[in-house]
Tab-separated table of C-alpha atoms in Angstrom:
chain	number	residue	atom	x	y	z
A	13	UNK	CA	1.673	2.880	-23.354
A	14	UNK	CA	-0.336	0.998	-25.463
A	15	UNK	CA	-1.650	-2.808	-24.960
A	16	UNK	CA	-2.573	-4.874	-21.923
A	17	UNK	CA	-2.188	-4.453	-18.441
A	18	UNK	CA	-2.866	-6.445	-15.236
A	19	UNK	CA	-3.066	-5.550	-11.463
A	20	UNK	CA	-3.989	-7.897	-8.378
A	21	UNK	CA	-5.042	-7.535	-5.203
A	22	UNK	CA	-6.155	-9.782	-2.665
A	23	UNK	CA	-8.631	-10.498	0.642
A	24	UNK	CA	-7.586	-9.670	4.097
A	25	UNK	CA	-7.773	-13.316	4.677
A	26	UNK	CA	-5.068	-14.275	2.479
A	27	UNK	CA	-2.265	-15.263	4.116
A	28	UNK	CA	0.377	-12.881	3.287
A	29	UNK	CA	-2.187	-10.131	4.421
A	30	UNK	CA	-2.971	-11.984	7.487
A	31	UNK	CA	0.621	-11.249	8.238
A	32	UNK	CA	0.651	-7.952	7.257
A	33	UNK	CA	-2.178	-6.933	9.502
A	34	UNK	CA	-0.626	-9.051	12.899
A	35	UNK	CA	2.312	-6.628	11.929
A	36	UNK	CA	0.533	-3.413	11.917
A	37	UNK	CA	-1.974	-4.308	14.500
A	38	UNK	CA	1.322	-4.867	16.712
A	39	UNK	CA	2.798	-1.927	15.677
A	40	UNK	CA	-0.315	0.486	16.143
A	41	UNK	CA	-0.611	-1.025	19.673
A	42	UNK	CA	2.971	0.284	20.543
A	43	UNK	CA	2.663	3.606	18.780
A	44	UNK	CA	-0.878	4.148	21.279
A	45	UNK	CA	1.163	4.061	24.368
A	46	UNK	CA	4.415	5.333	23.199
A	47	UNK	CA	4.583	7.158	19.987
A	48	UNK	CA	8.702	6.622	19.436
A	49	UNK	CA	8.546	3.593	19.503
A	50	UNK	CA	10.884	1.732	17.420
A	51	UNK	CA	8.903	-1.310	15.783
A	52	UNK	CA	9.993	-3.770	12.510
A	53	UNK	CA	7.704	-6.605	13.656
A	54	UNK	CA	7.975	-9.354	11.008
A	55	UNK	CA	5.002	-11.823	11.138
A	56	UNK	CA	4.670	-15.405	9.656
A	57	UNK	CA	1.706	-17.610	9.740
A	58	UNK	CA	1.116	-21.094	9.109
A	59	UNK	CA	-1.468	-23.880	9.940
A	60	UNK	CA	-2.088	-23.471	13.602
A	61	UNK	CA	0.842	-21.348	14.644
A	62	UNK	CA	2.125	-17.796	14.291
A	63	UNK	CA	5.759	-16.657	14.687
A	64	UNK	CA	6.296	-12.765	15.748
A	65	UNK	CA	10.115	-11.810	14.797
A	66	UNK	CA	11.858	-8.765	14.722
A	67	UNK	CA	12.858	-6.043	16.808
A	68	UNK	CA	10.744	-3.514	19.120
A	69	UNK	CA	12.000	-1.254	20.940
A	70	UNK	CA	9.790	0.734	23.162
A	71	UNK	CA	8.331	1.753	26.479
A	72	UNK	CA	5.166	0.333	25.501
A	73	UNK	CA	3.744	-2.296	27.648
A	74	UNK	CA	1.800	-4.563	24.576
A	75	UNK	CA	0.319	-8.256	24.582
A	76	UNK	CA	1.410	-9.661	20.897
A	77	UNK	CA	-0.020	-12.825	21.493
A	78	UNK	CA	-2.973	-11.139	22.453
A	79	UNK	CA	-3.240	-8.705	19.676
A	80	UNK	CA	-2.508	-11.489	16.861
A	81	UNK	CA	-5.229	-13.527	18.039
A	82	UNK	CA	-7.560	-10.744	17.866
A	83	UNK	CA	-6.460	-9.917	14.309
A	84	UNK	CA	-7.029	-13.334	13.225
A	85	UNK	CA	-10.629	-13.546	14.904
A	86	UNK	CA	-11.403	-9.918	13.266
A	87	UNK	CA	-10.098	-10.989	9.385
A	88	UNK	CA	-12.538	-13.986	10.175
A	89	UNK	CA	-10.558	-17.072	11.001
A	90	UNK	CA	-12.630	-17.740	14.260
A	91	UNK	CA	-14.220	-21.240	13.583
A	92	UNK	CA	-12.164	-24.005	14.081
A	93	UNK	CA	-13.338	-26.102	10.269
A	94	UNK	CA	-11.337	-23.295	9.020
A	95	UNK	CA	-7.688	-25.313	10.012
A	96	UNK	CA	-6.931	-21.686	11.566
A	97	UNK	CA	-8.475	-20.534	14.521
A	98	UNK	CA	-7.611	-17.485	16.388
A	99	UNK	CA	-8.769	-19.200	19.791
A	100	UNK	CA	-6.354	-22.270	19.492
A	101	UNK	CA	-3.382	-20.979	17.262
A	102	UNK	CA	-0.086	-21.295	18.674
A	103	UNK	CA	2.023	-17.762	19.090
A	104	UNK	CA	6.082	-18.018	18.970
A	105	UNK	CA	7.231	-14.897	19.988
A	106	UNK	CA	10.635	-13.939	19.028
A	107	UNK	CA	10.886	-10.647	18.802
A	108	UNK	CA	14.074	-8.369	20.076
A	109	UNK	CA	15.418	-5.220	20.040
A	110	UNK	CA	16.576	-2.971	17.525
A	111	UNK	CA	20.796	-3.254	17.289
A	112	UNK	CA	22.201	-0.406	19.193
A	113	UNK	CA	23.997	0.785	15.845
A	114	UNK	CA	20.732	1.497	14.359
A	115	UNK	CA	19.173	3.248	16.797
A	116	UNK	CA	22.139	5.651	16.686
A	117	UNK	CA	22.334	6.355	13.549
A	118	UNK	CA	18.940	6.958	13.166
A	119	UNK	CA	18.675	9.408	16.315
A	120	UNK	CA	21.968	11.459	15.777
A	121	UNK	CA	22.308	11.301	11.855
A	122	UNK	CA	25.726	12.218	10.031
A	123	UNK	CA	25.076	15.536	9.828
A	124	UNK	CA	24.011	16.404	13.973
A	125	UNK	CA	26.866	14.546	14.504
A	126	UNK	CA	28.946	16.796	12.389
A	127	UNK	CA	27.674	19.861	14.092
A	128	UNK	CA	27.692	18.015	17.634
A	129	UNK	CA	23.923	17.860	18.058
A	130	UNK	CA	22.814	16.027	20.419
A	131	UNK	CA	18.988	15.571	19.724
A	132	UNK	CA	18.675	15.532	16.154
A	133	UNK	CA	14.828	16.286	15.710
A	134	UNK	CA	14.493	17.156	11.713
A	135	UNK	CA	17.970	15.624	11.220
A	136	UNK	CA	16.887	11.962	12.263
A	137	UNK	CA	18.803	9.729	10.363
A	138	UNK	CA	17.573	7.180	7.531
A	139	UNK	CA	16.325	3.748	9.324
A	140	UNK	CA	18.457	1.916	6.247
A	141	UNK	CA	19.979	2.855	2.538
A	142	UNK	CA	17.518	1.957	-0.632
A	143	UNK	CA	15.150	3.546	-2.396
A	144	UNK	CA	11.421	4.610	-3.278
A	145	UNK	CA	9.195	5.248	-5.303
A	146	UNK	CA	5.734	6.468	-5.385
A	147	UNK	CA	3.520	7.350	-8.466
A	148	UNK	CA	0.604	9.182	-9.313
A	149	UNK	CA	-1.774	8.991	-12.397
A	150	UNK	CA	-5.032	10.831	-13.832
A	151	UNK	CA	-7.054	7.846	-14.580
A	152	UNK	CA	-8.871	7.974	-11.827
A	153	UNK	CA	-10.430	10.589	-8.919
A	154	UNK	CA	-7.806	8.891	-6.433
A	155	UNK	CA	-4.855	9.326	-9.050
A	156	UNK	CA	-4.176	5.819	-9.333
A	157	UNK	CA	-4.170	3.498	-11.664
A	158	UNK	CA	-7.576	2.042	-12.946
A	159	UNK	CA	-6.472	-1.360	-12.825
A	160	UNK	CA	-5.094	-1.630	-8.900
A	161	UNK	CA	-7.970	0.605	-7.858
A	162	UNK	CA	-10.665	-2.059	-9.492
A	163	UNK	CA	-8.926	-5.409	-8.116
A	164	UNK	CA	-8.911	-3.572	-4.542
A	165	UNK	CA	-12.481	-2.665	-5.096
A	166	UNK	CA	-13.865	-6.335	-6.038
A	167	UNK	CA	-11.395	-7.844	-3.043
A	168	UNK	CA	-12.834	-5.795	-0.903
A	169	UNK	CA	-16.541	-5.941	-2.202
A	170	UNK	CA	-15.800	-9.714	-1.721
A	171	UNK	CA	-15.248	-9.519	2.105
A	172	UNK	CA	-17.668	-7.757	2.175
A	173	UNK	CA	-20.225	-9.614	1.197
A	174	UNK	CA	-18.695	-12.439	3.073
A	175	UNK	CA	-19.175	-10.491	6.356
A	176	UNK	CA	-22.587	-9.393	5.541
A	177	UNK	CA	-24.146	-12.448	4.515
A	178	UNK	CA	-24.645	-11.691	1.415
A	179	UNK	CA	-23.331	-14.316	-0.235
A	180	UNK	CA	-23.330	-17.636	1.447
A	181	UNK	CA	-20.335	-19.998	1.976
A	182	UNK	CA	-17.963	-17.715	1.416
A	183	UNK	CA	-14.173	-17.556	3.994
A	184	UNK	CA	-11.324	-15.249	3.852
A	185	UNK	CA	-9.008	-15.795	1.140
A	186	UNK	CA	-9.915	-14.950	-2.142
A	187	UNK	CA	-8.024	-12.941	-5.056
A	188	UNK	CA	-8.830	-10.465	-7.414
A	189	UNK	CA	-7.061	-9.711	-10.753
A	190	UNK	CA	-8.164	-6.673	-13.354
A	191	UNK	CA	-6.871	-6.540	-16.862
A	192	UNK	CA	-7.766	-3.416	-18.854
A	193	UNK	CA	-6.577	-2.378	-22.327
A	194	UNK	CA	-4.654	1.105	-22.824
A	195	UNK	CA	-4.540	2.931	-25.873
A	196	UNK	CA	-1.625	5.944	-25.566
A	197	UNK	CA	-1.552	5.619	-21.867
A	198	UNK	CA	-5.601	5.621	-21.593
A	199	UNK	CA	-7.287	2.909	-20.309
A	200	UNK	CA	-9.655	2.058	-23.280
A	201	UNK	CA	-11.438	-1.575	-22.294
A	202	UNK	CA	-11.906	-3.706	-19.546
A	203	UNK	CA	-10.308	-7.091	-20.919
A	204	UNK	CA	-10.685	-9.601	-18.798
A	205	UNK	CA	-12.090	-10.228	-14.331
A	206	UNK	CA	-9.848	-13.191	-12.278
A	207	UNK	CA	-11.637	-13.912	-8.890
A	208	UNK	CA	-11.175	-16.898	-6.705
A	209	UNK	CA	-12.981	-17.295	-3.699
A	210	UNK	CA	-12.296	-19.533	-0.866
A	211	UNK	CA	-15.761	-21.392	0.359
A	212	UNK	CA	-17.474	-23.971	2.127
A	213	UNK	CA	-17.210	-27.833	0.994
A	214	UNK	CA	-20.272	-28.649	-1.443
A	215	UNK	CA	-20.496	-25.580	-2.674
A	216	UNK	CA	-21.785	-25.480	-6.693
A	217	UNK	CA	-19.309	-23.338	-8.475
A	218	UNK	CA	-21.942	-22.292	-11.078
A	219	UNK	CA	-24.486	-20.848	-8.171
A	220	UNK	CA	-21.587	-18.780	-5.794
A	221	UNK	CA	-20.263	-17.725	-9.829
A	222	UNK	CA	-23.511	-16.153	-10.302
A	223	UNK	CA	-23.644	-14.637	-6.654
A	224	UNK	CA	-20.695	-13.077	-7.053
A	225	UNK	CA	-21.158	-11.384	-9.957
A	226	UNK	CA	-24.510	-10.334	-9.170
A	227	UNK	CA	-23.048	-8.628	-5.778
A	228	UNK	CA	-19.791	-8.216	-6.183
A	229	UNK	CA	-18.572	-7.553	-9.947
A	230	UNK	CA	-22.047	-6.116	-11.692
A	231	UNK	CA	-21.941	-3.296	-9.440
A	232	UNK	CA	-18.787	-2.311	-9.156
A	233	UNK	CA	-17.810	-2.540	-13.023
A	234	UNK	CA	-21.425	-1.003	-14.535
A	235	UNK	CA	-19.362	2.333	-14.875
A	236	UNK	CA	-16.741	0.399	-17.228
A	237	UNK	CA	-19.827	-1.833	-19.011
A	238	UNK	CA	-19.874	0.789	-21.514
A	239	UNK	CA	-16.436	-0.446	-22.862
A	240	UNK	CA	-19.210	-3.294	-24.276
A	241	UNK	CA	-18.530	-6.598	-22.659
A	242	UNK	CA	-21.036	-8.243	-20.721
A	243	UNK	CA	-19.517	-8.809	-17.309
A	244	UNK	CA	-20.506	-12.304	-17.533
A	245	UNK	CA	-18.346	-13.037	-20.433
A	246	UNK	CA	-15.267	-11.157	-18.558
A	247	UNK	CA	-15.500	-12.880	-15.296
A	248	UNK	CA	-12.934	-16.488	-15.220
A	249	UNK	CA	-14.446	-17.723	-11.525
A	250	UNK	CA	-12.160	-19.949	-9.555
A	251	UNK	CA	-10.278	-21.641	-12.548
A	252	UNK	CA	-8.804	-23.945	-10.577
A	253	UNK	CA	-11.961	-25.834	-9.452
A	254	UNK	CA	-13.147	-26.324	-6.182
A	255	UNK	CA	-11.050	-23.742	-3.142
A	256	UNK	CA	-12.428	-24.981	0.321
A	257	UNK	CA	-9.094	-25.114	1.796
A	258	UNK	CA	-7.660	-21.800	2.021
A	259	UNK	CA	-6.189	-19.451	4.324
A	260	UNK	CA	-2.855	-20.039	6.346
A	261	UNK	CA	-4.302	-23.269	6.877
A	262	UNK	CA	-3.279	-24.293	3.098
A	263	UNK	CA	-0.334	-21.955	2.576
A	264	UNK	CA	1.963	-19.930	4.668
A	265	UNK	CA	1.960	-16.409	4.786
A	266	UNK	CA	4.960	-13.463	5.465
A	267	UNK	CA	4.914	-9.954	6.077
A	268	UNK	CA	5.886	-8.148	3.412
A	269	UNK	CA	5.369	-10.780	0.126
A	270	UNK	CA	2.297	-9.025	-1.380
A	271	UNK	CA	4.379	-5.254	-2.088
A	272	UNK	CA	2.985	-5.161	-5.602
A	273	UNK	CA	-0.493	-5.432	-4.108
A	274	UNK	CA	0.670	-2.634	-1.863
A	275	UNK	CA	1.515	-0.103	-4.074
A	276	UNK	CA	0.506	0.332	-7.825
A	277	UNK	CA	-0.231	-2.922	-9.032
A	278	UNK	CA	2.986	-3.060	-10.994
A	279	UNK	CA	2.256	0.517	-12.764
A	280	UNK	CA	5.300	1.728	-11.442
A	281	UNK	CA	8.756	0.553	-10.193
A	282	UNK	CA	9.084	-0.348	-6.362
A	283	UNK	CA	12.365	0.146	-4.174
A	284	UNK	CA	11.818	-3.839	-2.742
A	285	UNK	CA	11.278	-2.638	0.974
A	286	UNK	CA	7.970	-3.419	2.457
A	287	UNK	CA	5.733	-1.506	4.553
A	288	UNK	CA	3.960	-3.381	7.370
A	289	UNK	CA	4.773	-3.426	10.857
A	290	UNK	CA	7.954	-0.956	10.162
A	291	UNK	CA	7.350	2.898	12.148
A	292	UNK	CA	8.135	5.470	9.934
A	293	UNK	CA	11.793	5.667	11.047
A	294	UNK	CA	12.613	3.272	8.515
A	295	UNK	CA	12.550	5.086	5.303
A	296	UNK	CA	11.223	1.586	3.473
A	297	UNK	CA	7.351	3.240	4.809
A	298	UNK	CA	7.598	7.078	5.401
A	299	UNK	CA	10.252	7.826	2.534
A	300	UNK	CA	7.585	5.922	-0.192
A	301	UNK	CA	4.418	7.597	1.383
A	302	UNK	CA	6.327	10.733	0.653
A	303	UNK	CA	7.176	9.455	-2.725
A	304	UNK	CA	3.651	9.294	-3.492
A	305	UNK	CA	2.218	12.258	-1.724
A	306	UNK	CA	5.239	14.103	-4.391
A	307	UNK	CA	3.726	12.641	-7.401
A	308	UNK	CA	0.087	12.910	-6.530
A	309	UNK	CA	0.541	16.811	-5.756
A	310	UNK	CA	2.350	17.383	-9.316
A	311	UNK	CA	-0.251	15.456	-11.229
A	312	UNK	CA	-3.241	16.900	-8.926
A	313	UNK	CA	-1.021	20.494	-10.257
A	314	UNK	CA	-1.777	19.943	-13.321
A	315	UNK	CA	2.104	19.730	-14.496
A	316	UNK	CA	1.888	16.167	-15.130
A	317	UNK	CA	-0.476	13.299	-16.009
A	318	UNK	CA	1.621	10.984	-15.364
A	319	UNK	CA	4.434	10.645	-12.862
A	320	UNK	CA	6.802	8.750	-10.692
A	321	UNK	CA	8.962	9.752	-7.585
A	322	UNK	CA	12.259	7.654	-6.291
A	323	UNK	CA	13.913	9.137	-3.473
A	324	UNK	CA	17.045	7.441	-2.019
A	325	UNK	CA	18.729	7.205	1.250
A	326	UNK	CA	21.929	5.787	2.984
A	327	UNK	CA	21.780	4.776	6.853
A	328	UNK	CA	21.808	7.431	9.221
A	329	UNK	CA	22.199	9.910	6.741
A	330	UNK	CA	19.547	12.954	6.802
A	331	UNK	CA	19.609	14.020	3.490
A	332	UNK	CA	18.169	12.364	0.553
A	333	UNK	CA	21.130	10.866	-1.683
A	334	UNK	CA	18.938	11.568	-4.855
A	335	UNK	CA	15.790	13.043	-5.588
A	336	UNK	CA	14.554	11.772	-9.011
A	337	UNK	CA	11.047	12.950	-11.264
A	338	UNK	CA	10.151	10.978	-14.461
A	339	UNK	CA	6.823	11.990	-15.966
A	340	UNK	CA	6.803	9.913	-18.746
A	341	UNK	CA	6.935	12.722	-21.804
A	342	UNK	CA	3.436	13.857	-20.067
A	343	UNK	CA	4.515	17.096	-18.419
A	344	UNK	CA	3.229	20.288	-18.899
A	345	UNK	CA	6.318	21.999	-17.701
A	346	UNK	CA	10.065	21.392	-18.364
A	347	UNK	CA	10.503	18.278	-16.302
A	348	UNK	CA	13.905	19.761	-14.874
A	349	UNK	CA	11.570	22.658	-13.359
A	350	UNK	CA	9.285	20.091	-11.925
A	351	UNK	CA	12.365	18.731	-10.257
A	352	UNK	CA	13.460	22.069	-9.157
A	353	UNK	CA	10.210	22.817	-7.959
A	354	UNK	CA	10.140	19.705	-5.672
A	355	UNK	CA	13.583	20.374	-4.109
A	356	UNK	CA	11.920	24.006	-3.057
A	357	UNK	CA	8.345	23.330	-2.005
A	358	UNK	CA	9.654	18.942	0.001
A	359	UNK	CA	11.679	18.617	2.735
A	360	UNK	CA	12.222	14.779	2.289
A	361	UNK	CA	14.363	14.305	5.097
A	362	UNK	CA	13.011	11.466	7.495
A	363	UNK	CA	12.550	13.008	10.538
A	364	UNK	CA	10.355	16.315	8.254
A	365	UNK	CA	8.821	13.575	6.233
A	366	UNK	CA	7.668	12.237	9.962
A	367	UNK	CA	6.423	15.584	11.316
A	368	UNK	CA	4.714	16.735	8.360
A	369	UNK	CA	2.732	13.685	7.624
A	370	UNK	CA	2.137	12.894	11.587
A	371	UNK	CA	3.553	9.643	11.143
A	372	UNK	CA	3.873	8.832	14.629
A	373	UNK	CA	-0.056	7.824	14.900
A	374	UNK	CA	-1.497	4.057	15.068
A	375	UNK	CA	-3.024	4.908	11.730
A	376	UNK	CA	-1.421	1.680	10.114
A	377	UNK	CA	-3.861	-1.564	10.176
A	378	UNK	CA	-6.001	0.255	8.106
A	379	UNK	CA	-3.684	-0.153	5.428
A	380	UNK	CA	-2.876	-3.541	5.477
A	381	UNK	CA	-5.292	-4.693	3.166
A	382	UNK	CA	-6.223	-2.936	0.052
A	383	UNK	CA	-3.304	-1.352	-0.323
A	384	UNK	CA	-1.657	1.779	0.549
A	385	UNK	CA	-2.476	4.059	-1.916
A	386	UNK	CA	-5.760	6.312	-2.984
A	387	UNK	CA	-7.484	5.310	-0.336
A	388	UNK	CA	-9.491	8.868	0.519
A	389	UNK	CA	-10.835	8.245	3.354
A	390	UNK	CA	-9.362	11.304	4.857
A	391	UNK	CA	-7.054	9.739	7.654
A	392	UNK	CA	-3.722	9.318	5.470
A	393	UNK	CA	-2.249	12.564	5.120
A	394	UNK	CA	0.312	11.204	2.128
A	395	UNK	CA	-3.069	11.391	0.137
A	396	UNK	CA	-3.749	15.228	0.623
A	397	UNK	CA	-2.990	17.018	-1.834
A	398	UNK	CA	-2.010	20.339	0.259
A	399	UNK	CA	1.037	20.910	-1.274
A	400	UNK	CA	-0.795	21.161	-5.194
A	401	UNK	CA	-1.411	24.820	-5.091
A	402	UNK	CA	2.212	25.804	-4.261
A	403	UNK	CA	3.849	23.354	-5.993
A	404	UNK	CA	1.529	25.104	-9.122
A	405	UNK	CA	2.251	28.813	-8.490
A	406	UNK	CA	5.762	28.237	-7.971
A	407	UNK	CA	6.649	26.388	-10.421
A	408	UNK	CA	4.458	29.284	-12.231
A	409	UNK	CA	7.060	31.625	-11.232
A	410	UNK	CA	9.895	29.947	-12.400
A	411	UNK	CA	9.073	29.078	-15.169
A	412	UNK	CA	7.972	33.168	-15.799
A	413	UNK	CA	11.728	34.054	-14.285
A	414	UNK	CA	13.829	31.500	-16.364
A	415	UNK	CA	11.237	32.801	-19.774
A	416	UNK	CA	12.670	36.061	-18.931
């Protein structure tokens, strides 16, 4: 790849990822008291109300109301100049169950029921049909690429200087965007910064400019300074003017809108299916954190730099209907072996996808903001890269047996 390439992310106060978190902050609450429970909680907020939808089923005994508000109060909405307040917004809560059919299919999948199995443990069927992806790169220690992992680093250096103080006049929403310059598939030059920040009225745009790159940008991007830009002359700060209104308060927000954000930044192709407030029955979330825990382990292997993962299902169906590997002409080994390799070493049915990753924790608000991926904070096992050494020797050995 050669030329330009851009990658957003945004604040946990922007309203799409104010949905996102009610979502998995509903869903993690379930999966504490009963850890099969079925959840697709759907989320949408707007100025002065919130609207749960969707279907939960579970033994779980959960305030949603409850646990919305105290999302909203925790992202920072808790002050009522905000036009969003966690301690006045309205809750519609229309959430049912999950359709009978589903459920079914998903407990006895095609196959138990073929063999007359009544509990179908590592044969659990596929939540829905689509497919997946996940991806891996070298650019960067977390295998990602450079230009997601620096947008979710300034959106969340941005909160965080918004929580801290450290920059005054600063709310929620704000937006990142990173565009770098690749030269045969290396990132080369850091072209060009995007943030906008949401503040208080009467702020002076040249001042909170200068904050934020002092605490925000300068320290983050002194690594890629050597590319020779100043950061000053890469920043563009809030081009459209003045942001004071912000939020949900000045634009709706849906679970599941920001999937780009989510994933790779647009580095790789996405399946369409989002991730928040879904359990990991529905293959839309486990199946594409196994896609990427596949294609970090071959590139963290060594047979690839470069590589991307789509697995695809069909409803109630155990089995994977394809298994595909494209590393991009990057691969150290026949790609075909790579493939063969992954067959041997993943079992990417759902319910083995589900046991092997522990996906029946409440580990899931933490990934509602700043995406899903190369986070390595050590408490999202589709970011381990266990499965590297194996995947390495075997793939060793067949290579040796098919030389032979």
């Amino acid at each position: 790849m050669n030329g330009v390439f851009t990658s957003e992310s945004v604040t946990e106060g922007h309203p799409d990822k104010v949905a996102d978190q009610v979502s998995d902050a509903i869903l993690d609450a379930c999966l504490e008291q009963d850890s099969r429970a079925r959840v697709a909680c759907e989320s949408l907020v707007a100025p002065g109300n919130v609207v749960l939808a969707g279907e939960i089923t579970t033994t779980a005994q959960v305030d949603r109301a409850a646990i919305a508000r105290a999302t909203i109060a925790r992202i920072g909405y808790d002050d009522p100049e905000l036009g969003f307040d966690a301690a006045t917004v309205r809750v519609i809560d229309l959430v049912g169950q999950q359709s009978a059919e589903i459920a079914a299919g998903v407990d006895r999948s095609l196959e138990a029921r073929a063999v007359g199995i009544e509990a179908a443990g590592l044969l659990t069927g596929a939540g829905d049909q689509g497919m997946m992806f996940g991806y891996a790169c070298d650019e960067t220690p977390e295998l990602m690429p450079r230009p997601i992992v620096l947008a979710h680093a300034l959106a969340r250096a941005l909160a965080d200087a918004r929580r801290a103080g450290a920059i005054e006049r600063l709310r929620p929403d704000g937006k990142t965007q990173v565009t770098m310059r690749y030269e045969n598939g290396v990132p080369v030059k850091l072209e060009r910064l995007v943030i906008s920040t949401q503040h208080a009225p009467g702020s002076d745009q040249d001042d909170l400019r200068d904050a934020v790159l002092k605490t925000v940008v300068i320290p983050l991007i002194c690594d890629e300074l050597f590319f020779g830009t100043a950061a000053h002359d890469l920043l563009i700060f809030n081009p459209s003017g003045s942001f004071v209104s912000g939020g949900p308060a000045a634009d709706a927000g849906l679970t599941g809108r920001k999937i780009i954000v989510d994933t790779y930044g647009g580095m790789a192709r996405h399946g369409g299916g989002a991730f928040s407030g879904k359990d990991a029955s529905k293959v839309d979330r486990s199946a594409a954190y196994a896609a990427r825990w596949v294609a970090k382990n071959i590139v963290a292997a060594g047979l690839a730099r470069r590589c991307e993962v789509q697995i695809a299902y069909a409803i109630g169906v155990a089995e994977p209907v394809s298994v595909m590997v494209e590393t991009f002409g990057t691969e150290s080994l026949r790609p075909h072996l790579i493939e063969r390799r992954v067959a041997e070493v993943f079992d990417l049915r759902p319910g083995a996808i589900i046991e092997r990753l522990d996906l029946r924790r409440p580990i899931y608000a933490q990934t509602a903001s700043y995406g899903h991926f190369g986070r390595d904070d050590g408490s999202l096992p589709w970011e381990d890269t266990d499965m590297a050494v194996l995947l390495g020797e075997s793939t060793s050995a067949t290579q040796h047996n098919e030389d032979q």
